[in-house]
JSON list of C-alpha atoms in Angstrom, two decimals:
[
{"chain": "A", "resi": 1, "resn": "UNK", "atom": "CA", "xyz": [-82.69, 73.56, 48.64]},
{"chain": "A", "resi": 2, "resn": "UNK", "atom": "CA", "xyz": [-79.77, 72.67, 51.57]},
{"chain": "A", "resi": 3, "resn": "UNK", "atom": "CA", "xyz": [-77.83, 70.01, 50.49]},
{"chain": "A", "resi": 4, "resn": "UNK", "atom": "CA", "xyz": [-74.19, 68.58, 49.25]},
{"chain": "A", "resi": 5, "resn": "UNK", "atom": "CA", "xyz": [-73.11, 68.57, 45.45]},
{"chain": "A", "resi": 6, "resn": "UNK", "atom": "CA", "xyz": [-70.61, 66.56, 43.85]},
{"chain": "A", "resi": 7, "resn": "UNK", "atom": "CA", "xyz": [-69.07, 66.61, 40.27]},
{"chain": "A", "resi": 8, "resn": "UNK", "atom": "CA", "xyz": [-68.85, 65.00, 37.84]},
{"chain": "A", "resi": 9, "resn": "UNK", "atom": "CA", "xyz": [-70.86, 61.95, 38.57]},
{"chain": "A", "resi": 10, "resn": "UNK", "atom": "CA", "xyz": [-68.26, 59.53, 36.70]},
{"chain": "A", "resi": 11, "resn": "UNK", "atom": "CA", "xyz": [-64.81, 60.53, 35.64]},
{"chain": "A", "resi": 12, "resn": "UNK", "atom": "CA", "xyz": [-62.51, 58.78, 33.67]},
{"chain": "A", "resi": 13, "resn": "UNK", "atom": "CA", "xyz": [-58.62, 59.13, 34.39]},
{"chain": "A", "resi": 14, "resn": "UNK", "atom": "CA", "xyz": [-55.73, 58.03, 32.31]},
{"chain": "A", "resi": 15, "resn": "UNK", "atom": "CA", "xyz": [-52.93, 56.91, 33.82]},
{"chain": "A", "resi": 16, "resn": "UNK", "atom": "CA", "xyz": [-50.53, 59.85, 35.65]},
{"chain": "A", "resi": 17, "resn": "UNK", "atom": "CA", "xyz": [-53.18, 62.11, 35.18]},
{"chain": "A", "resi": 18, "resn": "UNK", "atom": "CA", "xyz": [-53.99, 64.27, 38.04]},
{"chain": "A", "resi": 19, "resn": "UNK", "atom": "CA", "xyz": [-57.70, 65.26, 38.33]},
{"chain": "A", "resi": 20, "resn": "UNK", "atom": "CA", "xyz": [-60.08, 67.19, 40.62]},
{"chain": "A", "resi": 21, "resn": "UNK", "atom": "CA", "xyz": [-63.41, 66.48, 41.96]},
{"chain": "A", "resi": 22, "resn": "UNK", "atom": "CA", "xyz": [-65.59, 68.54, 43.42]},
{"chain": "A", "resi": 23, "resn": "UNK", "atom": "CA", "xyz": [-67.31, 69.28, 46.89]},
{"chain": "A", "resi": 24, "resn": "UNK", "atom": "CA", "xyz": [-69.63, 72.60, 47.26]},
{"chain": "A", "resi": 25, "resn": "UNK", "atom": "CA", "xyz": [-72.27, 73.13, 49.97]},
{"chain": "A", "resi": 26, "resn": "UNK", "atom": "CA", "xyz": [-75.13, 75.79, 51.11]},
{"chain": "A", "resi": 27, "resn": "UNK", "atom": "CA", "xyz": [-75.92, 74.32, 54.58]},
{"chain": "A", "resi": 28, "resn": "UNK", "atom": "CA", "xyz": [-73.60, 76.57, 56.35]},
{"chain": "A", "resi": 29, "resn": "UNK", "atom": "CA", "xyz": [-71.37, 73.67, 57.73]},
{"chain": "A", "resi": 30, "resn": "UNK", "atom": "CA", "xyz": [-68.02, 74.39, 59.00]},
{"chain": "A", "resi": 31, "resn": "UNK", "atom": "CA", "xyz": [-66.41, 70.77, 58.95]},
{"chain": "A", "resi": 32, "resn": "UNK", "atom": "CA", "xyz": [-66.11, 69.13, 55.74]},
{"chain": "A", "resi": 33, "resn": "UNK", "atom": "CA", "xyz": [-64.72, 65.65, 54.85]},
{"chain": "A", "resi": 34, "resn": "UNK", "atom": "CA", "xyz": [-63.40, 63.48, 52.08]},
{"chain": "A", "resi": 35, "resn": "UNK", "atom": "CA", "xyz": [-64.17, 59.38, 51.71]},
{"chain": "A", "resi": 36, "resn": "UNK", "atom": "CA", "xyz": [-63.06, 56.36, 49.83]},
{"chain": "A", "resi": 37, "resn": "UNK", "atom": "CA", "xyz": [-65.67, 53.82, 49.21]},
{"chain": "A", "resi": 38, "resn": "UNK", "atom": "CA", "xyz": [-64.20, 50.35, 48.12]},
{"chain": "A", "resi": 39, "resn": "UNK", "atom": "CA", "xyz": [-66.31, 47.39, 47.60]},
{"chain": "A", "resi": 40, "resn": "UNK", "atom": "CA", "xyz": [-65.35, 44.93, 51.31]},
{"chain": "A", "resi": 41, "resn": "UNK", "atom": "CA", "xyz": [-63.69, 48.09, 52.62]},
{"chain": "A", "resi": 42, "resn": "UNK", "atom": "CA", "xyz": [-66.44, 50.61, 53.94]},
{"chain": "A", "resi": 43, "resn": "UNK", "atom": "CA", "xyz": [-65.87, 54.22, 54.02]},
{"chain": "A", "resi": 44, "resn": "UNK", "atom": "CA", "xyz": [-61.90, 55.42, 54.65]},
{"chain": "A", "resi": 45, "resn": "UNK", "atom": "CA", "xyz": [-61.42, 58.70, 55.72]},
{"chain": "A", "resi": 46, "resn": "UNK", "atom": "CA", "xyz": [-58.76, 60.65, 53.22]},
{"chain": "A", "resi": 47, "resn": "UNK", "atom": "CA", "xyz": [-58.77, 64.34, 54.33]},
{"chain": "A", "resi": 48, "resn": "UNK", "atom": "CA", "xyz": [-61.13, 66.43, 56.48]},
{"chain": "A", "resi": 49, "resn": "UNK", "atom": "CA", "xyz": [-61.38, 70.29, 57.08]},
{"chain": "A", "resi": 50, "resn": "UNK", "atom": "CA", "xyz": [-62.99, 71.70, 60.41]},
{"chain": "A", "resi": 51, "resn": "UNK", "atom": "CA", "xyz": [-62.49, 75.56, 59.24]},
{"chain": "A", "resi": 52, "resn": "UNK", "atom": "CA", "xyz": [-61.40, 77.30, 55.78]},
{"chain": "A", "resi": 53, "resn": "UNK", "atom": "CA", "xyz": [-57.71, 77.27, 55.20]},
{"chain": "A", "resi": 54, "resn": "UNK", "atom": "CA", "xyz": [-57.05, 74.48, 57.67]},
{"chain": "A", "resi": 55, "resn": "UNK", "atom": "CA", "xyz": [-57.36, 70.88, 56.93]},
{"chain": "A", "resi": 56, "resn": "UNK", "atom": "CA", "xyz": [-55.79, 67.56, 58.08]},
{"chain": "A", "resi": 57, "resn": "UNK", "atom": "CA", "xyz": [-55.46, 64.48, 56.95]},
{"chain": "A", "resi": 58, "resn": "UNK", "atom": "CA", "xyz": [-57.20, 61.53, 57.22]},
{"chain": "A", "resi": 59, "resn": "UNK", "atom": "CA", "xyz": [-56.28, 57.67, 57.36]},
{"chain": "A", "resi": 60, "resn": "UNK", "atom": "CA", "xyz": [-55.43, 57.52, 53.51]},
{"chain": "A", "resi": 61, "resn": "UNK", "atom": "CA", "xyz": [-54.30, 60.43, 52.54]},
{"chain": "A", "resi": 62, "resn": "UNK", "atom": "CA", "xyz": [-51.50, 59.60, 50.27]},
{"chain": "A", "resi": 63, "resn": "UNK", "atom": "CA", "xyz": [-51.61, 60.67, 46.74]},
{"chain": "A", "resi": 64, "resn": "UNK", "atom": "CA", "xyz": [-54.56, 62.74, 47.29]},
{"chain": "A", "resi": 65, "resn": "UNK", "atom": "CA", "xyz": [-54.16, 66.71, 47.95]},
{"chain": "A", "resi": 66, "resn": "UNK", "atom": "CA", "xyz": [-57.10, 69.40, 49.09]},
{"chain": "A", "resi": 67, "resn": "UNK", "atom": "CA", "xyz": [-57.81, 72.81, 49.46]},
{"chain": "A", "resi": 68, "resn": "UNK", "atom": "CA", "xyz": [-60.20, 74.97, 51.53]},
{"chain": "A", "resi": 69, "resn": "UNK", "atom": "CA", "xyz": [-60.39, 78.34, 50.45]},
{"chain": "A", "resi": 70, "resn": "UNK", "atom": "CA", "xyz": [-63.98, 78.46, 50.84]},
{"chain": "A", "resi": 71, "resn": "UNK", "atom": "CA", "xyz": [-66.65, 77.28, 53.44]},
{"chain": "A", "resi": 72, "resn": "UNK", "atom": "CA", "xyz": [-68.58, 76.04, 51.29]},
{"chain": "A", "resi": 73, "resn": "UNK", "atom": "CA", "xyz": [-65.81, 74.33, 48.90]},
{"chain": "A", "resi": 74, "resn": "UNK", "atom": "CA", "xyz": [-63.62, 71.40, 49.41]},
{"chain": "A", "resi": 75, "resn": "UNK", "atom": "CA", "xyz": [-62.15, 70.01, 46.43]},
{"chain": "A", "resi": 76, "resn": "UNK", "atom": "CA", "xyz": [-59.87, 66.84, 46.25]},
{"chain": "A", "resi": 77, "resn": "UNK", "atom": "CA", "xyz": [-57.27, 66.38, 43.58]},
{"chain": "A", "resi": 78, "resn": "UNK", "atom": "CA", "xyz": [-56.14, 62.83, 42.93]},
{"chain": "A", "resi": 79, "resn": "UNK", "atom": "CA", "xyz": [-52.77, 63.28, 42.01]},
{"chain": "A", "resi": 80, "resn": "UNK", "atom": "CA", "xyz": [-50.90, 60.53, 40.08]},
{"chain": "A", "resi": 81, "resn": "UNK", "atom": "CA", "xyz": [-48.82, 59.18, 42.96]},
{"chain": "A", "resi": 82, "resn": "UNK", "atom": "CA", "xyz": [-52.23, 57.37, 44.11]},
{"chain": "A", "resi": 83, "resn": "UNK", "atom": "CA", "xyz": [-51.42, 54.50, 42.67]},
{"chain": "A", "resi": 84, "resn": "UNK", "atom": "CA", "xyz": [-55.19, 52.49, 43.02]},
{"chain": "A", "resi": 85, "resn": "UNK", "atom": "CA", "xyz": [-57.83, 55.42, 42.62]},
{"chain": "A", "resi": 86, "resn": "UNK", "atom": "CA", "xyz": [-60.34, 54.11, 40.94]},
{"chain": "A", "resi": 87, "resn": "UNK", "atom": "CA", "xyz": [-62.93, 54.08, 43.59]},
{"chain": "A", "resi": 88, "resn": "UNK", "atom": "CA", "xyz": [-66.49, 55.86, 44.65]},
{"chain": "A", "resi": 89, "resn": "UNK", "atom": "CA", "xyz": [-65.29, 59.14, 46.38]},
{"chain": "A", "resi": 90, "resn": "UNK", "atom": "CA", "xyz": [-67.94, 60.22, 49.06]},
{"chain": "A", "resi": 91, "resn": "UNK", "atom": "CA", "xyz": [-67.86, 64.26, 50.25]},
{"chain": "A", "resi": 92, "resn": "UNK", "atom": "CA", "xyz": [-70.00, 65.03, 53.86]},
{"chain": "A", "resi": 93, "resn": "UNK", "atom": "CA", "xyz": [-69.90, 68.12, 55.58]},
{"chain": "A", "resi": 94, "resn": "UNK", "atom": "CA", "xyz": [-71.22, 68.71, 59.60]},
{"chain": "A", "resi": 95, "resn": "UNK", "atom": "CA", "xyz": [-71.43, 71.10, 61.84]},
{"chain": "A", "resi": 96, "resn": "UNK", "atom": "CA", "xyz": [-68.26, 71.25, 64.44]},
{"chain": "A", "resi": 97, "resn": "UNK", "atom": "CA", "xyz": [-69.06, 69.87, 67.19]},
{"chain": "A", "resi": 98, "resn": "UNK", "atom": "CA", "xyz": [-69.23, 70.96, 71.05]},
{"chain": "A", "resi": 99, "resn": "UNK", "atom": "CA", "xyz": [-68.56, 68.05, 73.11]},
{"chain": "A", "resi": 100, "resn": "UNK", "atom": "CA", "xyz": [-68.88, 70.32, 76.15]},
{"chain": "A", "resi": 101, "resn": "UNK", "atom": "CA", "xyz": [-72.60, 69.00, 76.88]},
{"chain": "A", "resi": 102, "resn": "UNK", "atom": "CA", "xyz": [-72.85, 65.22, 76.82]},
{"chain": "A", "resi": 103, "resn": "UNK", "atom": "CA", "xyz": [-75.10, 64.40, 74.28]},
{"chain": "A", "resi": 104, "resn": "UNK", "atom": "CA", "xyz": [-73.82, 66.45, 71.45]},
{"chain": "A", "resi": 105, "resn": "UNK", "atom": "CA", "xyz": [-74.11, 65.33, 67.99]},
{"chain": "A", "resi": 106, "resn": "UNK", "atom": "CA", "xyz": [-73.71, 66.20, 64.97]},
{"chain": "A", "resi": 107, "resn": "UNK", "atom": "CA", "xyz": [-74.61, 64.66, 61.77]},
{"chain": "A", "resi": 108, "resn": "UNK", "atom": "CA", "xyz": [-72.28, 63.78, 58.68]},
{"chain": "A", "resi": 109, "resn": "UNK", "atom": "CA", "xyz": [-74.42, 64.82, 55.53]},
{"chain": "A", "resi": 110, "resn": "UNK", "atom": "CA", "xyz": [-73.02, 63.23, 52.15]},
{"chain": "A", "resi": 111, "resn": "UNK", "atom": "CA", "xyz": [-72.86, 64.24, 48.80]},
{"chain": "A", "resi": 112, "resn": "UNK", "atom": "CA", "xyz": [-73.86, 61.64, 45.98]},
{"chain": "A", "resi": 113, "resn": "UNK", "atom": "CA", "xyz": [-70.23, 60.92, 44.64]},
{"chain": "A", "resi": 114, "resn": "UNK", "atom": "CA", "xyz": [-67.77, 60.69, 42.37]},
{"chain": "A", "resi": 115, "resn": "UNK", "atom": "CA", "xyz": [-67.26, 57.29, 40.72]},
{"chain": "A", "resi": 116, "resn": "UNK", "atom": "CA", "xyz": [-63.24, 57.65, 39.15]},
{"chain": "A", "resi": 117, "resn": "UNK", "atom": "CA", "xyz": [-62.20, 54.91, 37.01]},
{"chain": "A", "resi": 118, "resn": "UNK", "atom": "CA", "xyz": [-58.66, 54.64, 35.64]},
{"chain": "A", "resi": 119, "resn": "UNK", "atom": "CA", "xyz": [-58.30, 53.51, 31.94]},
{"chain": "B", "resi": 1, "resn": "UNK", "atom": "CA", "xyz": [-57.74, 44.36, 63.58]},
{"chain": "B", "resi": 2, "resn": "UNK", "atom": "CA", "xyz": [-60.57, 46.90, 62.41]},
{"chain": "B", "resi": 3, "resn": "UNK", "atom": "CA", "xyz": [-62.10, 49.05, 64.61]},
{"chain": "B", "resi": 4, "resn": "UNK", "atom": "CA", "xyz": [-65.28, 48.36, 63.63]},
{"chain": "B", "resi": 5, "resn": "UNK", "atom": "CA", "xyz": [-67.20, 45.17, 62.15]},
{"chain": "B", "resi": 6, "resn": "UNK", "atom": "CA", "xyz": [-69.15, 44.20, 59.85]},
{"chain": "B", "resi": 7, "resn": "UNK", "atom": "CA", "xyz": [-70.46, 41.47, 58.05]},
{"chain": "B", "resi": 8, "resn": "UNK", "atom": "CA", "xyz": [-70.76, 42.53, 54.35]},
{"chain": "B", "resi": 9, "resn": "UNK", "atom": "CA", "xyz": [-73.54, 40.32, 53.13]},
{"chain": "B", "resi": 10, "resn": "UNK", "atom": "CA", "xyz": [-74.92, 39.97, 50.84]},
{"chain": "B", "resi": 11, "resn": "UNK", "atom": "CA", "xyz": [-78.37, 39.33, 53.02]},
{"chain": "B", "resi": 12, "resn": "UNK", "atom": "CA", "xyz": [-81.32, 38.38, 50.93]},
{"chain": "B", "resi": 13, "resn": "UNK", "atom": "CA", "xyz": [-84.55, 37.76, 52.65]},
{"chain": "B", "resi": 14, "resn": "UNK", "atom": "CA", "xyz": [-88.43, 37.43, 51.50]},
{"chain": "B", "resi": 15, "resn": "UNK", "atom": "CA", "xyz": [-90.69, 40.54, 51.78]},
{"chain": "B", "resi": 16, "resn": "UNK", "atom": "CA", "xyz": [-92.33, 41.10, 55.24]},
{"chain": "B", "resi": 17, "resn": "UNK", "atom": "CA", "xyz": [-89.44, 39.31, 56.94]},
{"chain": "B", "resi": 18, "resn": "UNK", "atom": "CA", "xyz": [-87.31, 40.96, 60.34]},
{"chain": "B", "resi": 19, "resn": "UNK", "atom": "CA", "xyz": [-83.90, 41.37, 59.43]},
{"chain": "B", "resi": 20, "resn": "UNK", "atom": "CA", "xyz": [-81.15, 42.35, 61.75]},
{"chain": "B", "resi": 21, "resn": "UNK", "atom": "CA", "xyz": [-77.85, 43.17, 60.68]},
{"chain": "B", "resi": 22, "resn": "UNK", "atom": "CA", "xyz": [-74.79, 44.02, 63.63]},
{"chain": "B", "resi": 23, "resn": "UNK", "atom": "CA", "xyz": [-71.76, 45.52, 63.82]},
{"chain": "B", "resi": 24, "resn": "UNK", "atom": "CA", "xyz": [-68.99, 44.80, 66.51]},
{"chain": "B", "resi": 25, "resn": "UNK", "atom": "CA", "xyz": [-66.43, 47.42, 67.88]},
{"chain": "B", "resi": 26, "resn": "UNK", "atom": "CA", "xyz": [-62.71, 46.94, 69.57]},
{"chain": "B", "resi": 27, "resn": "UNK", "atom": "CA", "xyz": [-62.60, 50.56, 71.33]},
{"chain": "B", "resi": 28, "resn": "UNK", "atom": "CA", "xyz": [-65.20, 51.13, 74.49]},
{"chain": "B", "resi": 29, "resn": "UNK", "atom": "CA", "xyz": [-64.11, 54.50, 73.93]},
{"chain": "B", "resi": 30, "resn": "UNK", "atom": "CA", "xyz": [-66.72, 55.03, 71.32]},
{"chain": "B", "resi": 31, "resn": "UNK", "atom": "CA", "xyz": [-70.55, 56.67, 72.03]},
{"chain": "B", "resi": 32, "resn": "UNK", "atom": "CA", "xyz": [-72.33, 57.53, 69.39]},
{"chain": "B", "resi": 33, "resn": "UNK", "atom": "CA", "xyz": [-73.88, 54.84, 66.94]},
{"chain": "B", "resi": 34, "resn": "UNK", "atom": "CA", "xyz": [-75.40, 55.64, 64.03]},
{"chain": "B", "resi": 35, "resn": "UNK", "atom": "CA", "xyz": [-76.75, 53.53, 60.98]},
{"chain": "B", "resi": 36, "resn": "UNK", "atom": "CA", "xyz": [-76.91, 54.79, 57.35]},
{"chain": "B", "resi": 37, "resn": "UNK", "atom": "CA", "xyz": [-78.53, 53.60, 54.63]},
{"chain": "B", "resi": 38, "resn": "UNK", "atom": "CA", "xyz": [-76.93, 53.94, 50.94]},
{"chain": "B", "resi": 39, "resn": "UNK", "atom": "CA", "xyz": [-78.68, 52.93, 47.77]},
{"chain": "B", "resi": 40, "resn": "UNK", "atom": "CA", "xyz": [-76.46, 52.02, 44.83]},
{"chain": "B", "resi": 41, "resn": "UNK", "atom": "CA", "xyz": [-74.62, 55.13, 43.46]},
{"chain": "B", "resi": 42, "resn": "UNK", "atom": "CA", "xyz": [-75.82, 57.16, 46.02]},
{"chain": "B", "resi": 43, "resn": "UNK", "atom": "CA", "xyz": [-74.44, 58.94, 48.79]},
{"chain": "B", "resi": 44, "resn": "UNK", "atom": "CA", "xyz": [-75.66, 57.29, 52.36]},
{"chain": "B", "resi": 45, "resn": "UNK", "atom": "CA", "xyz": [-78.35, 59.21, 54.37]},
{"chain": "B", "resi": 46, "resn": "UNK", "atom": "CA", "xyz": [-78.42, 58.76, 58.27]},
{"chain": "B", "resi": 47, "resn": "UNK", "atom": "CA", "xyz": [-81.03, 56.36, 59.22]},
{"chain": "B", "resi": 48, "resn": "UNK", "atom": "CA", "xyz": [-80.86, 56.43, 63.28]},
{"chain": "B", "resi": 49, "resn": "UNK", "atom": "CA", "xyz": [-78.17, 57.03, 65.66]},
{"chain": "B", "resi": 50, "resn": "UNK", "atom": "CA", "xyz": [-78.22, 56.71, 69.70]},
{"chain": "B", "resi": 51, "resn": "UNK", "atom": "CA", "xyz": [-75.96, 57.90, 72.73]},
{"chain": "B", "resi": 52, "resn": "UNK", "atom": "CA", "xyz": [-74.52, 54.98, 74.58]},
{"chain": "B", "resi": 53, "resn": "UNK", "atom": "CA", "xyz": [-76.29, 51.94, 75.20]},
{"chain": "B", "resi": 54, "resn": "UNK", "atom": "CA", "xyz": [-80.05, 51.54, 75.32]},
{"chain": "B", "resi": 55, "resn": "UNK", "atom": "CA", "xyz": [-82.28, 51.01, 72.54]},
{"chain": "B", "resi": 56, "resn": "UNK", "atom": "CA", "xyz": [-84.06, 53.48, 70.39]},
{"chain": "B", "resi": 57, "resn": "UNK", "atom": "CA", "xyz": [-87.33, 52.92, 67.92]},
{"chain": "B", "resi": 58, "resn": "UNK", "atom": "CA", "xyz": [-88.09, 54.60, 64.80]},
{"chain": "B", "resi": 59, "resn": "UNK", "atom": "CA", "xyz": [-91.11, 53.14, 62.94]},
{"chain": "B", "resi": 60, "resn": "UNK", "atom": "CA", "xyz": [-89.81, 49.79, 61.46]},
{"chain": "B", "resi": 61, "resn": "UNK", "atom": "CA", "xyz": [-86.57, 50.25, 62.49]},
{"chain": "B", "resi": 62, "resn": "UNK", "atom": "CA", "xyz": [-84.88, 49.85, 66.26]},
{"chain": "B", "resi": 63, "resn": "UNK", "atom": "CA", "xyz": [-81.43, 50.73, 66.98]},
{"chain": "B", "resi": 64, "resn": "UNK", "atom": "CA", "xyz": [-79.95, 48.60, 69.93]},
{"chain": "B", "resi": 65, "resn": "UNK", "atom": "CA", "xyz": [-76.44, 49.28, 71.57]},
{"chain": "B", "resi": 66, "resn": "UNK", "atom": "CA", "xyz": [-74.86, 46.90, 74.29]},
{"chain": "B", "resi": 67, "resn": "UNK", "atom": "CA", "xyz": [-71.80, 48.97, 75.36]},
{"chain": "B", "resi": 68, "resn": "UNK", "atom": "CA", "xyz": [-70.92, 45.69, 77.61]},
{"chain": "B", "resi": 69, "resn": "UNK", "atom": "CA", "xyz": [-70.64, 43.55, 74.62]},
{"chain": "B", "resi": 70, "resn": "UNK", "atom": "CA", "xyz": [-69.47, 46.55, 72.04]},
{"chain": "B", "resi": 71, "resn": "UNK", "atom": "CA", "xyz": [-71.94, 45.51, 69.92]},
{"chain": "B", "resi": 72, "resn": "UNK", "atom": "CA", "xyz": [-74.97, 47.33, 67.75]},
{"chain": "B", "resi": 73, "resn": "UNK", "atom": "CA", "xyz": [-78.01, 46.06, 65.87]},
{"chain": "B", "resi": 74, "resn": "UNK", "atom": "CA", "xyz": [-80.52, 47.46, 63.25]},
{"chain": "B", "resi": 75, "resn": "UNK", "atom": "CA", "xyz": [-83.98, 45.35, 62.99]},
{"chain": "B", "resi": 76, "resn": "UNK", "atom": "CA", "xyz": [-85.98, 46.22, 60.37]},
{"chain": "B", "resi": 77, "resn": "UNK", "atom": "CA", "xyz": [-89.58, 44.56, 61.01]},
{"chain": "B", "resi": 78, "resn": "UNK", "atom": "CA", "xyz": [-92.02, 43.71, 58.08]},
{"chain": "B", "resi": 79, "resn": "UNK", "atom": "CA", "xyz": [-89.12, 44.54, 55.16]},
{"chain": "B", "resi": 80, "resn": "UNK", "atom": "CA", "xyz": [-89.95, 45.80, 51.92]},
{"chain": "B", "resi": 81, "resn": "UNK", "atom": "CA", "xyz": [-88.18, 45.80, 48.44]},
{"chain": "B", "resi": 82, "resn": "UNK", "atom": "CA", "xyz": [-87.90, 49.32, 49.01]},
{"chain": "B", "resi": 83, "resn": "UNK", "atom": "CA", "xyz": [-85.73, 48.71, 51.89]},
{"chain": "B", "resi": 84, "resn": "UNK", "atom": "CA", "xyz": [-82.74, 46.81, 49.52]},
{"chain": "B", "resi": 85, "resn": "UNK", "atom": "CA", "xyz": [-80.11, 49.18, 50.30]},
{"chain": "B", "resi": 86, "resn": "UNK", "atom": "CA", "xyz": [-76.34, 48.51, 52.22]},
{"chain": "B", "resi": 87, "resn": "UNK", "atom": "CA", "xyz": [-76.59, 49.65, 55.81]},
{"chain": "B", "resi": 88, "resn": "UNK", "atom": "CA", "xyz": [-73.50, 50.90, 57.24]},
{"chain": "B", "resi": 89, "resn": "UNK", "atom": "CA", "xyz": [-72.87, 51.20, 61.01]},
{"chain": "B", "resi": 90, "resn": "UNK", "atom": "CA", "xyz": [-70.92, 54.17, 62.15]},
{"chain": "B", "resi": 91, "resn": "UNK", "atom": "CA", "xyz": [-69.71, 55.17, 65.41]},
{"chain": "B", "resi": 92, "resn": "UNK", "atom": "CA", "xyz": [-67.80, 57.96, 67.29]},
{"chain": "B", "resi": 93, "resn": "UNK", "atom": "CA", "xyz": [-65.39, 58.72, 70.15]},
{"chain": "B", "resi": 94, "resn": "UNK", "atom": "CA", "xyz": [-65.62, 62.01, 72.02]},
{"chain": "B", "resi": 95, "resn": "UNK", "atom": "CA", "xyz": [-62.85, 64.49, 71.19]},
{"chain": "B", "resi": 96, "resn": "UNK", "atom": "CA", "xyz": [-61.95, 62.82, 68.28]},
{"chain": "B", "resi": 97, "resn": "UNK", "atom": "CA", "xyz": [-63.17, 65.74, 65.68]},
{"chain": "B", "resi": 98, "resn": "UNK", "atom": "CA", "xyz": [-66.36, 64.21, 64.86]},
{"chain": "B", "resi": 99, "resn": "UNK", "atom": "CA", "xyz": [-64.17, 61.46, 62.72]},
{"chain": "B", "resi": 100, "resn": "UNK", "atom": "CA", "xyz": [-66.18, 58.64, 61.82]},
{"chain": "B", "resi": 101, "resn": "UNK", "atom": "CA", "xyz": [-65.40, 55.58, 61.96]},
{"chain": "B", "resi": 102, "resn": "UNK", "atom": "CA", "xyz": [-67.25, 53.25, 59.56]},
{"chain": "B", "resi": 103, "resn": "UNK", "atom": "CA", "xyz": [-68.27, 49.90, 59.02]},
{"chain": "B", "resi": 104, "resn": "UNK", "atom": "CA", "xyz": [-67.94, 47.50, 55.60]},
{"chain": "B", "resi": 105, "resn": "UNK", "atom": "CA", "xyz": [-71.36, 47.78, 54.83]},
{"chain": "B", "resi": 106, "resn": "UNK", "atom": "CA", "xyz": [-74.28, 44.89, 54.80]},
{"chain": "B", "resi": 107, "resn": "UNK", "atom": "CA", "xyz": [-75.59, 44.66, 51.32]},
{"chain": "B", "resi": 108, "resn": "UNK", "atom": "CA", "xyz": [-79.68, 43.63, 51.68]},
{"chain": "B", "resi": 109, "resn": "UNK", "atom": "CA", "xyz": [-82.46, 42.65, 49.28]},
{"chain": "B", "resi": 110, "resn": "UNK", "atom": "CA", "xyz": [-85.78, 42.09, 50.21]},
{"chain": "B", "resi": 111, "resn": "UNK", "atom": "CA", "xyz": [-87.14, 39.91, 47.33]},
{"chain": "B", "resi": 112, "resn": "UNK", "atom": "CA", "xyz": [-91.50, 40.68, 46.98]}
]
């Protein structure tokens, strides 16, 4: 089956800790992407990767860190200068786009997070 | 100011009921609209999406964009229980990377 995985599920954090979640997907997308989910506050874009070994950030990206040395990897490491993590982290990965033809699209597909909780 | 709107909720309404739920946007730049669904602890999944302003019908769901007003709707005819989810509106401008932008969420419950 195609789809998006995400580990762990839950993660616990101590304070200062750094830790690293993880983003891996078989559907052959090229973009992949990196959310914050806050209860009031939607979905906030931290990092995002349109090809491996490029990525750029996002509107939050402080404290956080990626890597892509794989298509189909993307992992984030909270780092301990991100000083409110605890959060639902959401991974998606697309296709990149070709806005050359109007009506191209192409949809985000999500993983089915990463709650972190600091202790 | 955000560049996108929504009203979180929480929306609670009886079985079989129409529900809409809306999202305003600051940037007429935007033109594609999309509406996910995301049950608790889950990742969202894409629900509908539509290119500029029209409407667009997908069983018990219609998508409706008014580009004049920068504003989009989800109705949901004859709800079910099964349909207590948050819906989240989503939107993008051309050339912009395919970055979404997002809205807060509407948390719904349809009560049987």
């Amino acid at each position: 089956d195609g789809g998006i995985t995400q580990s762990p599920k839950y993660l616990f954090r101590k304070e200062g800790q750094n830790v690293t979640l993880s983003c891996e997907q078989n559907l052959n997308h090229d973009a992949m992407y990196w959310y914050r989910q806050d209860p009031g506050q939607g979905l906030r874009l931290i990092y995002y990767s349109q090809i491996v070994n490029d990525f750029q950030k996002g509107d939050i990206a402080e404290g956080y860190s990626v890597s892509r040395e794989k298509k189909e990897s993307f992992p984030l490491t909270v780092t301990s200068a991100q000083k409110n993590p605890t959060a639902f982290y959401l991974c998606a990965s697309s296709i990149v786009p070709s806005w050359t033809s109007a009506g191209s699209y192409n949809e985000q597909f999500f993983g089915p997070g990463t709650r972190l909780t600091v202790l | 100011q955000k560049e996108v709107e929504q009203d979180p909720g929480p929306l609670s309404v009886p079985e079989g009921a129409i529900v809409s739920l809306n999202c305003t946007y600051s940037n007429s730049a935007f033109q594609y609209f999309m509406w996910y669904r995301q049950y608790s602890r889950k990742g969202p999944e894409l629900l509908m999406y539509t290119y500029s302003s029209g409407n667009k019908e997908d069983g018990r769901f219609t998508a409706q964009v008014d580009k004049s007003s920068k504003y989009i709707s989800l109705f949901i005819r004859d709800s079910q229980p099964s349909d207590s989810a948050t819906y989240l509106c989503a939107m993008i401008r051309l050339n912009t990377g395919n970055q979404f932008y997002f809205g807060t969420g509407t948390s719904l419950t349809v009560i049987p």
